[in-house]
CSV table of C-alpha atoms in Angstrom, one decimal:
chain,number,residue,atom,x,y,z
A,1,UNK,CA,-28.9,-10.9,5.1
A,2,UNK,CA,-26.2,-8.6,3.8
A,3,UNK,CA,-22.6,-9.9,3.5
A,4,UNK,CA,-19.7,-7.9,4.9
A,5,UNK,CA,-16.0,-8.4,4.6
A,6,UNK,CA,-14.1,-6.7,7.4
A,7,UNK,CA,-10.3,-6.3,7.3
A,8,UNK,CA,-8.2,-5.5,10.4
A,9,UNK,CA,-4.5,-4.6,10.2
A,10,UNK,CA,-1.7,-5.5,12.5
A,11,UNK,CA,-2.1,-2.5,14.8
A,12,UNK,CA,-5.8,-3.3,15.3
A,13,UNK,CA,-4.9,-6.7,16.7
A,14,UNK,CA,-1.6,-5.8,18.2
A,15,UNK,CA,-2.3,-7.3,21.6
A,16,UNK,CA,-4.9,-9.3,23.6
A,17,UNK,CA,-6.9,-6.2,24.6
A,18,UNK,CA,-7.1,-4.9,21.0
A,19,UNK,CA,-7.9,-8.4,19.8
A,20,UNK,CA,-10.9,-8.5,22.3
A,21,UNK,CA,-12.0,-5.1,21.0
A,22,UNK,CA,-12.0,-6.3,17.4
A,23,UNK,CA,-13.9,-9.5,18.4
A,24,UNK,CA,-16.6,-7.3,20.0
A,25,UNK,CA,-16.7,-5.2,16.9
A,26,UNK,CA,-17.2,-8.2,14.7
A,27,UNK,CA,-19.9,-9.7,17.0
A,28,UNK,CA,-21.8,-6.3,16.8
A,29,UNK,CA,-22.0,-6.6,13.0
A,30,UNK,CA,-23.1,-10.2,13.3
A,31,UNK,CA,-25.9,-9.3,15.8
A,32,UNK,CA,-27.1,-6.6,13.3
A,33,UNK,CA,-27.9,-9.5,11.0
A,34,UNK,CA,-24.9,-9.5,8.7
A,35,UNK,CA,-22.9,-12.4,7.4
A,36,UNK,CA,-19.3,-11.6,8.4
A,37,UNK,CA,-16.0,-12.6,6.7
A,38,UNK,CA,-13.0,-11.2,8.5
A,39,UNK,CA,-9.5,-10.8,7.0
A,40,UNK,CA,-6.7,-10.3,9.6
A,41,UNK,CA,-3.0,-9.3,9.4
A,42,UNK,CA,-0.2,-10.5,11.7
A,43,UNK,CA,-0.2,-9.0,15.1
A,44,UNK,CA,1.7,-5.7,15.6
A,45,UNK,CA,5.3,-6.0,14.6
A,46,UNK,CA,5.3,-9.8,14.1
A,47,UNK,CA,6.3,-9.7,10.5
A,48,UNK,CA,9.2,-7.3,11.1
A,49,UNK,CA,10.3,-9.5,14.0
A,50,UNK,CA,10.2,-12.6,11.8
A,51,UNK,CA,12.3,-10.9,9.1
A,52,UNK,CA,14.9,-9.8,11.7
A,53,UNK,CA,15.1,-13.4,13.0
A,54,UNK,CA,15.6,-14.7,9.5
A,55,UNK,CA,18.5,-12.3,9.0
A,56,UNK,CA,20.2,-13.5,12.2
A,57,UNK,CA,20.1,-17.1,11.0
A,58,UNK,CA,20.6,-16.4,7.3
A,59,UNK,CA,22.7,-13.3,6.6
A,60,UNK,CA,22.2,-11.9,3.1
A,61,UNK,CA,19.1,-12.9,1.2
A,62,UNK,CA,17.2,-15.9,2.6
A,63,UNK,CA,15.5,-18.3,0.2
A,64,UNK,CA,12.3,-16.7,-1.0
A,65,UNK,CA,10.3,-19.9,-0.5
A,66,UNK,CA,11.4,-20.3,3.1
A,67,UNK,CA,10.6,-16.6,3.8
A,68,UNK,CA,7.0,-17.2,2.6
A,69,UNK,CA,6.8,-20.3,4.8
A,70,UNK,CA,8.0,-18.2,7.8
A,71,UNK,CA,6.0,-15.0,7.2
A,72,UNK,CA,2.7,-16.7,6.7
A,73,UNK,CA,2.8,-18.0,10.3
A,74,UNK,CA,2.2,-14.5,11.6
A,75,UNK,CA,-1.3,-14.3,10.1
A,76,UNK,CA,-2.1,-17.9,11.3
A,77,UNK,CA,-1.5,-16.8,14.9
A,78,UNK,CA,-3.9,-13.9,14.4
A,79,UNK,CA,-6.8,-15.8,12.9
A,80,UNK,CA,-6.6,-18.6,15.5
A,81,UNK,CA,-6.6,-16.1,18.4
A,82,UNK,CA,-9.3,-14.0,17.0
A,83,UNK,CA,-11.5,-17.0,16.4
A,84,UNK,CA,-11.0,-18.0,20.0
A,85,UNK,CA,-11.9,-14.5,21.2
A,86,UNK,CA,-15.2,-14.7,19.2
A,87,UNK,CA,-15.9,-18.1,20.6
A,88,UNK,CA,-15.5,-16.7,24.1
A,89,UNK,CA,-18.2,-14.2,23.4
A,90,UNK,CA,-20.6,-17.1,22.6
A,91,UNK,CA,-20.5,-17.0,18.8
A,92,UNK,CA,-19.3,-19.6,16.3
A,93,UNK,CA,-16.3,-18.8,14.3
A,94,UNK,CA,-13.9,-20.7,12.1
A,95,UNK,CA,-10.4,-19.7,11.0
A,96,UNK,CA,-8.8,-20.4,7.6
A,97,UNK,CA,-5.4,-19.9,6.2
A,98,UNK,CA,-5.2,-18.3,2.8
A,99,UNK,CA,-5.0,-21.7,1.0
A,100,UNK,CA,-7.8,-23.2,3.1
A,101,UNK,CA,-9.9,-20.2,2.0
A,102,UNK,CA,-9.2,-20.9,-1.7
A,103,UNK,CA,-6.7,-18.2,-2.5
A,104,UNK,CA,-4.6,-19.3,-5.5
A,105,UNK,CA,-1.7,-17.2,-6.7
A,106,UNK,CA,0.9,-17.1,-9.4
A,107,UNK,CA,4.2,-18.9,-8.6
A,108,UNK,CA,6.1,-15.9,-7.4
A,109,UNK,CA,7.4,-15.9,-3.8
A,110,UNK,CA,7.3,-12.6,-1.9
A,111,UNK,CA,4.9,-10.6,-4.0
A,112,UNK,CA,2.6,-13.0,-5.8
A,113,UNK,CA,-0.6,-11.9,-7.5
A,114,UNK,CA,-3.9,-13.6,-6.9
A,115,UNK,CA,-4.9,-15.8,-9.9
A,116,UNK,CA,-8.1,-17.4,-8.7
A,117,UNK,CA,-10.3,-17.6,-5.6
A,118,UNK,CA,-12.4,-20.7,-4.8
A,119,UNK,CA,-14.3,-19.7,-1.7
A,120,UNK,CA,-16.5,-22.8,-1.3
A,121,UNK,CA,-15.4,-23.4,2.3
A,122,UNK,CA,-16.1,-19.8,3.1
A,123,UNK,CA,-19.6,-20.0,1.6
A,124,UNK,CA,-20.4,-23.2,3.5
A,125,UNK,CA,-19.3,-21.7,6.8
A,126,UNK,CA,-21.4,-18.6,6.3
A,127,UNK,CA,-24.4,-20.8,5.4
A,128,UNK,CA,-23.8,-22.6,8.7
A,129,UNK,CA,-24.1,-19.3,10.6
A,130,UNK,CA,-20.4,-19.0,11.4
A,131,UNK,CA,-18.1,-16.0,11.4
A,132,UNK,CA,-15.3,-16.7,9.0
A,133,UNK,CA,-11.8,-15.5,9.9
A,134,UNK,CA,-9.3,-15.6,7.0
A,135,UNK,CA,-5.5,-15.0,7.1
A,136,UNK,CA,-4.6,-12.1,4.8
A,137,UNK,CA,-1.4,-11.7,2.8
A,138,UNK,CA,-1.1,-15.3,1.7
A,139,UNK,CA,-2.2,-17.9,-0.8
A,140,UNK,CA,-1.1,-21.1,-2.6
A,141,UNK,CA,0.0,-22.0,-6.1
A,142,UNK,CA,-1.7,-24.7,-8.2
A,143,UNK,CA,1.3,-26.9,-7.3
A,144,UNK,CA,0.7,-26.4,-3.5
A,145,UNK,CA,3.5,-24.0,-2.7
A,146,UNK,CA,2.7,-21.3,-0.1
A,147,UNK,CA,3.1,-17.7,-1.3
A,148,UNK,CA,2.7,-14.2,0.1
A,149,UNK,CA,1.2,-11.2,-1.6
A,150,UNK,CA,3.8,-8.6,-0.4
A,151,UNK,CA,3.5,-5.9,2.2
A,152,UNK,CA,-0.1,-4.6,2.5
A,153,UNK,CA,-1.4,-7.8,0.9
A,154,UNK,CA,-4.1,-8.3,3.5
A,155,UNK,CA,-6.0,-5.4,1.9
A,156,UNK,CA,-5.8,-7.2,-1.4
A,157,UNK,CA,-7.0,-10.4,0.2
A,158,UNK,CA,-10.0,-8.6,1.7
A,159,UNK,CA,-11.1,-6.8,-1.5
A,160,UNK,CA,-10.5,-9.9,-3.7
A,161,UNK,CA,-12.6,-12.0,-1.3
A,162,UNK,CA,-15.3,-9.4,-1.3
A,163,UNK,CA,-15.4,-9.5,-5.1
A,164,UNK,CA,-15.4,-13.4,-5.1
A,165,UNK,CA,-18.2,-13.8,-2.7
A,166,UNK,CA,-20.2,-10.8,-3.9
A,167,UNK,CA,-20.1,-9.0,-0.6
A,168,UNK,CA,-22.2,-5.9,-0.1
A,169,UNK,CA,-19.3,-3.9,1.3
A,170,UNK,CA,-15.6,-4.3,2.2
A,171,UNK,CA,-14.6,-2.4,5.3
A,172,UNK,CA,-10.9,-1.7,5.9
A,173,UNK,CA,-10.3,-1.0,9.6
A,174,UNK,CA,-7.1,0.7,10.6
A,175,UNK,CA,-5.7,3.1,13.3
A,176,UNK,CA,-7.0,6.2,11.6
A,177,UNK,CA,-10.7,6.9,11.0
A,178,UNK,CA,-10.6,7.4,7.3
A,179,UNK,CA,-8.5,8.7,4.5
A,180,UNK,CA,-6.9,12.1,5.1
A,181,UNK,CA,-5.5,14.7,2.8
A,182,UNK,CA,-2.1,13.7,4.1
A,183,UNK,CA,-0.5,11.7,6.9
A,184,UNK,CA,-2.2,13.1,10.1
A,185,UNK,CA,0.9,12.1,12.0
A,186,UNK,CA,2.8,14.8,10.2
A,187,UNK,CA,0.0,17.4,9.7
A,188,UNK,CA,-2.3,17.6,12.7
A,189,UNK,CA,-4.8,19.8,10.8
A,190,UNK,CA,-5.1,17.3,7.9
A,191,UNK,CA,-8.5,17.1,6.2
A,192,UNK,CA,-10.6,13.9,6.5
A,193,UNK,CA,-12.2,13.0,3.2
A,194,UNK,CA,-15.8,11.7,3.2
A,195,UNK,CA,-15.2,10.1,-0.2
A,196,UNK,CA,-12.5,9.7,-2.8
A,197,UNK,CA,-12.5,8.3,-6.3
A,198,UNK,CA,-10.9,5.0,-7.1
A,199,UNK,CA,-8.4,6.8,-9.5
A,200,UNK,CA,-7.4,9.3,-6.9
A,201,UNK,CA,-7.0,6.6,-4.2
A,202,UNK,CA,-5.0,4.4,-6.5
A,203,UNK,CA,-2.6,7.2,-7.2
A,204,UNK,CA,-2.2,8.0,-3.5
A,205,UNK,CA,-1.7,4.4,-2.7
A,206,UNK,CA,0.9,3.9,-5.4
A,207,UNK,CA,2.7,7.1,-4.3
A,208,UNK,CA,3.2,6.0,-0.7
A,209,UNK,CA,-0.1,6.6,1.2
A,210,UNK,CA,-0.1,3.5,3.5
A,211,UNK,CA,-3.7,3.4,4.4
A,212,UNK,CA,-4.6,1.2,1.4
A,213,UNK,CA,-2.6,-1.2,-0.7
A,214,UNK,CA,-2.6,-0.3,-4.5
A,215,UNK,CA,-3.6,-3.7,-5.6
A,216,UNK,CA,-6.6,-3.6,-3.3
A,217,UNK,CA,-7.8,-0.4,-4.9
A,218,UNK,CA,-7.3,-2.0,-8.3
A,219,UNK,CA,-9.5,-4.9,-7.4
A,220,UNK,CA,-12.1,-2.6,-5.9
A,221,UNK,CA,-12.2,-0.5,-9.1
A,222,UNK,CA,-12.1,-3.5,-11.5
A,223,UNK,CA,-14.9,-5.4,-9.7
A,224,UNK,CA,-16.8,-2.4,-8.4
A,225,UNK,CA,-16.4,-3.4,-4.7
A,226,UNK,CA,-17.9,-0.9,-2.3
A,227,UNK,CA,-14.9,0.0,-0.1
A,228,UNK,CA,-14.9,1.9,3.2
A,229,UNK,CA,-11.9,2.9,5.3
A,230,UNK,CA,-12.7,3.4,9.0
A,231,UNK,CA,-11.2,3.1,12.4
A,232,UNK,CA,-11.1,0.0,14.5
A,233,UNK,CA,-10.9,2.2,17.7
A,234,UNK,CA,-14.2,4.1,17.3
A,235,UNK,CA,-17.5,4.2,15.3
A,236,UNK,CA,-16.9,7.4,13.3
A,237,UNK,CA,-18.0,7.6,9.7
A,238,UNK,CA,-15.1,6.5,7.5
A,239,UNK,CA,-14.2,7.3,3.9
A,240,UNK,CA,-16.0,5.8,0.9
A,241,UNK,CA,-13.8,4.9,-2.0
A,242,UNK,CA,-16.0,4.9,-5.1
A,243,UNK,CA,-16.1,5.4,-8.9
A,244,UNK,CA,-16.7,9.2,-8.8
A,245,UNK,CA,-16.3,11.4,-5.8
A,246,UNK,CA,-17.8,14.9,-5.3
A,247,UNK,CA,-15.2,17.7,-5.4
A,248,UNK,CA,-15.1,20.3,-2.7
A,249,UNK,CA,-15.4,23.9,-3.9
A,250,UNK,CA,-11.9,25.3,-4.4
A,251,UNK,CA,-10.1,22.1,-3.5
A,252,UNK,CA,-8.1,21.0,-6.5
A,253,UNK,CA,-5.4,18.9,-4.7
A,254,UNK,CA,-7.2,16.2,-2.7
A,255,UNK,CA,-4.2,14.5,-1.1
A,256,UNK,CA,-0.4,14.7,-0.5
A,257,UNK,CA,1.5,11.5,-0.3
A,258,UNK,CA,5.1,10.6,0.4
A,259,UNK,CA,7.3,7.5,-0.1
A,260,UNK,CA,10.6,7.1,1.6
A,261,UNK,CA,11.2,3.7,-0.1
A,262,UNK,CA,13.1,5.4,-2.9
A,263,UNK,CA,16.6,4.9,-4.4
A,264,UNK,CA,17.9,6.7,-7.4
A,265,UNK,CA,20.1,4.9,-9.8
A,266,UNK,CA,22.1,6.8,-12.4
A,267,UNK,CA,23.7,5.3,-15.5
A,268,UNK,CA,26.4,7.6,-16.9
A,269,UNK,CA,28.0,7.7,-20.3
A,270,UNK,CA,25.6,5.6,-22.3
A,271,UNK,CA,26.2,5.5,-26.0
A,272,UNK,CA,23.3,7.3,-27.7
A,273,UNK,CA,21.8,4.9,-30.1
A,274,UNK,CA,18.4,3.2,-30.5
A,275,UNK,CA,17.5,0.3,-28.1
A,276,UNK,CA,19.8,1.2,-25.2
A,277,UNK,CA,17.0,2.1,-22.8
A,278,UNK,CA,15.1,-1.0,-23.9
A,279,UNK,CA,18.0,-3.2,-23.0
A,280,UNK,CA,18.3,-1.7,-19.5
A,281,UNK,CA,14.7,-1.7,-18.6
A,282,UNK,CA,13.9,-5.1,-20.1
A,283,UNK,CA,16.7,-6.6,-18.0
A,284,UNK,CA,15.2,-4.9,-14.9
A,285,UNK,CA,11.7,-6.1,-15.7
A,286,UNK,CA,12.9,-9.7,-16.2
A,287,UNK,CA,14.4,-9.5,-12.7
A,288,UNK,CA,11.0,-8.4,-11.4
A,289,UNK,CA,12.2,-4.9,-10.5
A,290,UNK,CA,9.7,-2.1,-10.7
A,291,UNK,CA,11.0,1.2,-12.1
A,292,UNK,CA,9.2,4.4,-11.3
A,293,UNK,CA,10.6,7.7,-12.6
A,294,UNK,CA,12.9,7.7,-15.6
A,295,UNK,CA,14.8,10.8,-16.7
A,296,UNK,CA,17.3,11.1,-19.5
A,297,UNK,CA,19.7,14.1,-19.7
A,298,UNK,CA,21.0,15.8,-22.8
A,299,UNK,CA,23.5,14.1,-25.1
A,300,UNK,CA,27.2,15.2,-25.2
A,301,UNK,CA,29.8,13.7,-27.5
A,302,UNK,CA,27.4,10.9,-28.4
A,303,UNK,CA,26.9,9.9,-24.7
A,304,UNK,CA,23.9,10.3,-22.5
A,305,UNK,CA,23.2,10.0,-18.8
A,306,UNK,CA,19.9,8.8,-17.4
A,307,UNK,CA,18.4,8.2,-13.9
A,308,UNK,CA,15.6,6.1,-12.6
A,309,UNK,CA,14.1,5.3,-9.2
A,310,UNK,CA,13.5,1.9,-7.7
A,311,UNK,CA,12.5,0.8,-4.2
A,312,UNK,CA,15.2,0.6,-1.6
A,313,UNK,CA,14.7,-3.2,-1.3
A,314,UNK,CA,15.5,-3.5,-5.0
A,315,UNK,CA,18.5,-1.2,-5.1
A,316,UNK,CA,21.3,-3.7,-4.8
A,317,UNK,CA,19.6,-6.2,-7.1
A,318,UNK,CA,19.1,-3.4,-9.7
A,319,UNK,CA,22.8,-2.5,-9.5
A,320,UNK,CA,23.8,-6.1,-10.1
A,321,UNK,CA,21.4,-6.4,-13.0
A,322,UNK,CA,22.7,-3.2,-14.7
A,323,UNK,CA,26.4,-4.2,-14.1
A,324,UNK,CA,25.5,-7.6,-15.7
A,325,UNK,CA,24.6,-5.9,-19.0
A,326,UNK,CA,27.5,-3.5,-19.1
A,327,UNK,CA,29.2,-5.4,-22.0
A,328,UNK,CA,26.0,-5.2,-24.0
A,329,UNK,CA,25.0,-1.6,-23.2
A,330,UNK,CA,28.4,0.0,-22.7
A,331,UNK,CA,28.3,2.7,-20.1
A,332,UNK,CA,31.0,4.5,-18.1
A,333,UNK,CA,29.6,4.2,-14.6
A,334,UNK,CA,26.5,3.3,-12.6
A,335,UNK,CA,25.8,5.0,-9.2
A,336,UNK,CA,23.0,5.0,-6.6
A,337,UNK,CA,21.7,7.4,-4.1
A,338,UNK,CA,19.5,6.9,-1.0
A,339,UNK,CA,18.1,9.2,1.8
A,340,UNK,CA,15.5,10.4,-0.7
A,341,UNK,CA,11.8,10.8,-0.6
A,342,UNK,CA,9.1,11.1,-3.3
A,343,UNK,CA,6.5,13.8,-2.4
A,344,UNK,CA,3.3,13.8,-4.5
A,345,UNK,CA,0.2,15.8,-4.9
A,346,UNK,CA,-3.0,14.1,-6.3
A,347,UNK,CA,-6.3,15.5,-7.4
A,348,UNK,CA,-8.8,14.7,-10.2
A,349,UNK,CA,-9.2,18.5,-10.7
A,350,UNK,CA,-5.6,19.1,-11.6
A,351,UNK,CA,-6.0,18.2,-15.2
A,352,UNK,CA,-8.3,21.2,-15.8
A,353,UNK,CA,-6.5,23.7,-13.5
A,354,UNK,CA,-3.4,25.5,-14.7
A,355,UNK,CA,-0.5,26.2,-12.4
A,356,UNK,CA,-1.0,23.4,-9.8
A,357,UNK,CA,2.4,21.8,-10.5
A,358,UNK,CA,4.1,25.2,-10.7
A,359,UNK,CA,2.8,26.0,-7.2
A,360,UNK,CA,4.4,22.8,-5.9
A,361,UNK,CA,7.8,23.7,-7.4
A,362,UNK,CA,7.5,27.2,-6.0
A,363,UNK,CA,6.7,26.0,-2.5
A,364,UNK,CA,9.6,23.6,-2.4
A,365,UNK,CA,12.0,26.2,-4.0
A,366,UNK,CA,11.1,28.8,-1.3
A,367,UNK,CA,12.2,26.3,1.3
A,368,UNK,CA,15.6,26.2,-0.3
A,369,UNK,CA,15.2,22.5,-1.3
A,370,UNK,CA,16.4,21.1,-4.6
A,371,UNK,CA,14.1,19.0,-6.7
A,372,UNK,CA,16.1,16.0,-8.1
A,373,UNK,CA,13.5,14.3,-10.3
A,374,UNK,CA,9.9,15.1,-11.4
A,375,UNK,CA,7.1,13.0,-12.7
A,376,UNK,CA,3.6,14.1,-13.8
A,377,UNK,CA,0.3,12.6,-15.0
A,378,UNK,CA,-3.2,14.0,-15.5
A,379,UNK,CA,-4.0,13.8,-11.7
A,380,UNK,CA,-0.6,13.8,-10.0
A,381,UNK,CA,2.8,15.5,-9.8
A,382,UNK,CA,5.7,13.9,-7.9
A,383,UNK,CA,9.0,15.4,-6.9
A,384,UNK,CA,12.0,13.4,-5.5
A,385,UNK,CA,13.9,15.4,-2.9
A,386,UNK,CA,16.3,14.7,-0.1
A,387,UNK,CA,14.6,13.2,2.9
A,388,UNK,CA,15.9,15.5,5.7
A,389,UNK,CA,13.1,18.1,5.6
A,390,UNK,CA,10.1,16.0,4.6
A,391,UNK,CA,7.8,17.1,7.3
A,392,UNK,CA,8.4,20.8,6.5
A,393,UNK,CA,7.7,20.2,2.9
A,394,UNK,CA,4.5,18.3,3.5
A,395,UNK,CA,3.2,21.0,5.9
A,396,UNK,CA,4.0,23.8,3.5
A,397,UNK,CA,2.3,22.1,0.5
A,398,UNK,CA,-0.7,21.2,2.6
A,399,UNK,CA,-1.2,24.9,3.6
A,400,UNK,CA,-0.4,26.2,0.0
A,401,UNK,CA,-3.2,24.1,-1.5
A,402,UNK,CA,-5.8,25.2,1.1
A,403,UNK,CA,-6.1,21.8,2.8
A,404,UNK,CA,-5.6,22.9,6.4
A,405,UNK,CA,-8.6,22.5,8.8
A,406,UNK,CA,-9.4,22.7,12.5
A,407,UNK,CA,-11.1,19.4,12.5
A,408,UNK,CA,-10.3,16.6,15.0
A,409,UNK,CA,-7.6,14.2,13.8
A,410,UNK,CA,-7.9,10.7,15.0
A,411,UNK,CA,-4.8,8.3,15.1
A,412,UNK,CA,-5.2,5.1,17.2
A,413,UNK,CA,-6.7,6.6,20.3
A,414,UNK,CA,-9.1,9.3,21.5
A,415,UNK,CA,-9.4,12.1,18.9
A,416,UNK,CA,-7.9,15.5,19.7
A,417,UNK,CA,-8.6,18.9,18.4
A,418,UNK,CA,-5.3,20.6,17.4
């Protein structure tokens, strides 16, 4: 008997009818002779609704521990209902919270990392012939505190469980039928990829492609988990995420991603001397703030300006941290800017192909759009621009790199040829 981990996102279980469809899909795999472990997210917009409710009762920043207590209830609803739906089809199922499933994390509320998995109860339930339903996105510290893994953490739960129980495959079901060259909601002629390498997918996920969580891809790569992304609405072939992926002839850029969760922070008039950047970014790191692009301008009169990007959710906290070290660093002013988006191109073939980044700059320039920040690596180039013309930029880049197709794009319903 092969062992399969199946993960269904919030849109896939967004209402009773979709929940029934998912239950039937799981039972199909069970009847094929597979052992099934299913990881589920909260239904639809449940998490957003809970966050909004918390803000009504606790303006400002609610206690992180209590937010984890609140948000984990969304997945508990999903696993219980899905287990009931499977029982109604005549099959045995059991639902587990993250901590019942043996998911242990570090002691960090809101975006904890998995530290250990002890899946004894899962293995026992599988041995008893039951379908196991596990709440994604959550775990527990060694001290018994409930934690969450951050947005997209259900993907990480699924892949980590697949590694822990040595599953044959981990299938991520979503409202699109695979991984596309860009967001098919923006570009209707996007190219569906039959396969993509772990490294390319990790870059796309880190750069804003929402179809997979970056930490899930890290787990898959580190533990060699066979990962497939496919639709919960049809039985089309999905996209295989693997160690090495075949490159299509003439296709150097494999994907275009974007991230609207960007704020630029500029620190102006910093005295130019060794250790200044270290002080700033050590303080930000100690506050658990991730910094992305960093750019320092030229030095004038012994003073320098530099900018960095952080997530919008960390913007105010980052400004407070930087203001807190003003006496130590000594700068003239700190400013921030929103309404930005980071657009990125990704492809393993970029490293050996001259002019790929230059074409990106040229396309954006021809649209009359200013590039505010740039970041590059061997397989990606990112530009931060103003958000107002994002769709136009994505479409132009997609055409410029020869990614347009006439294939059917599927998004959460019957596929259409556009």
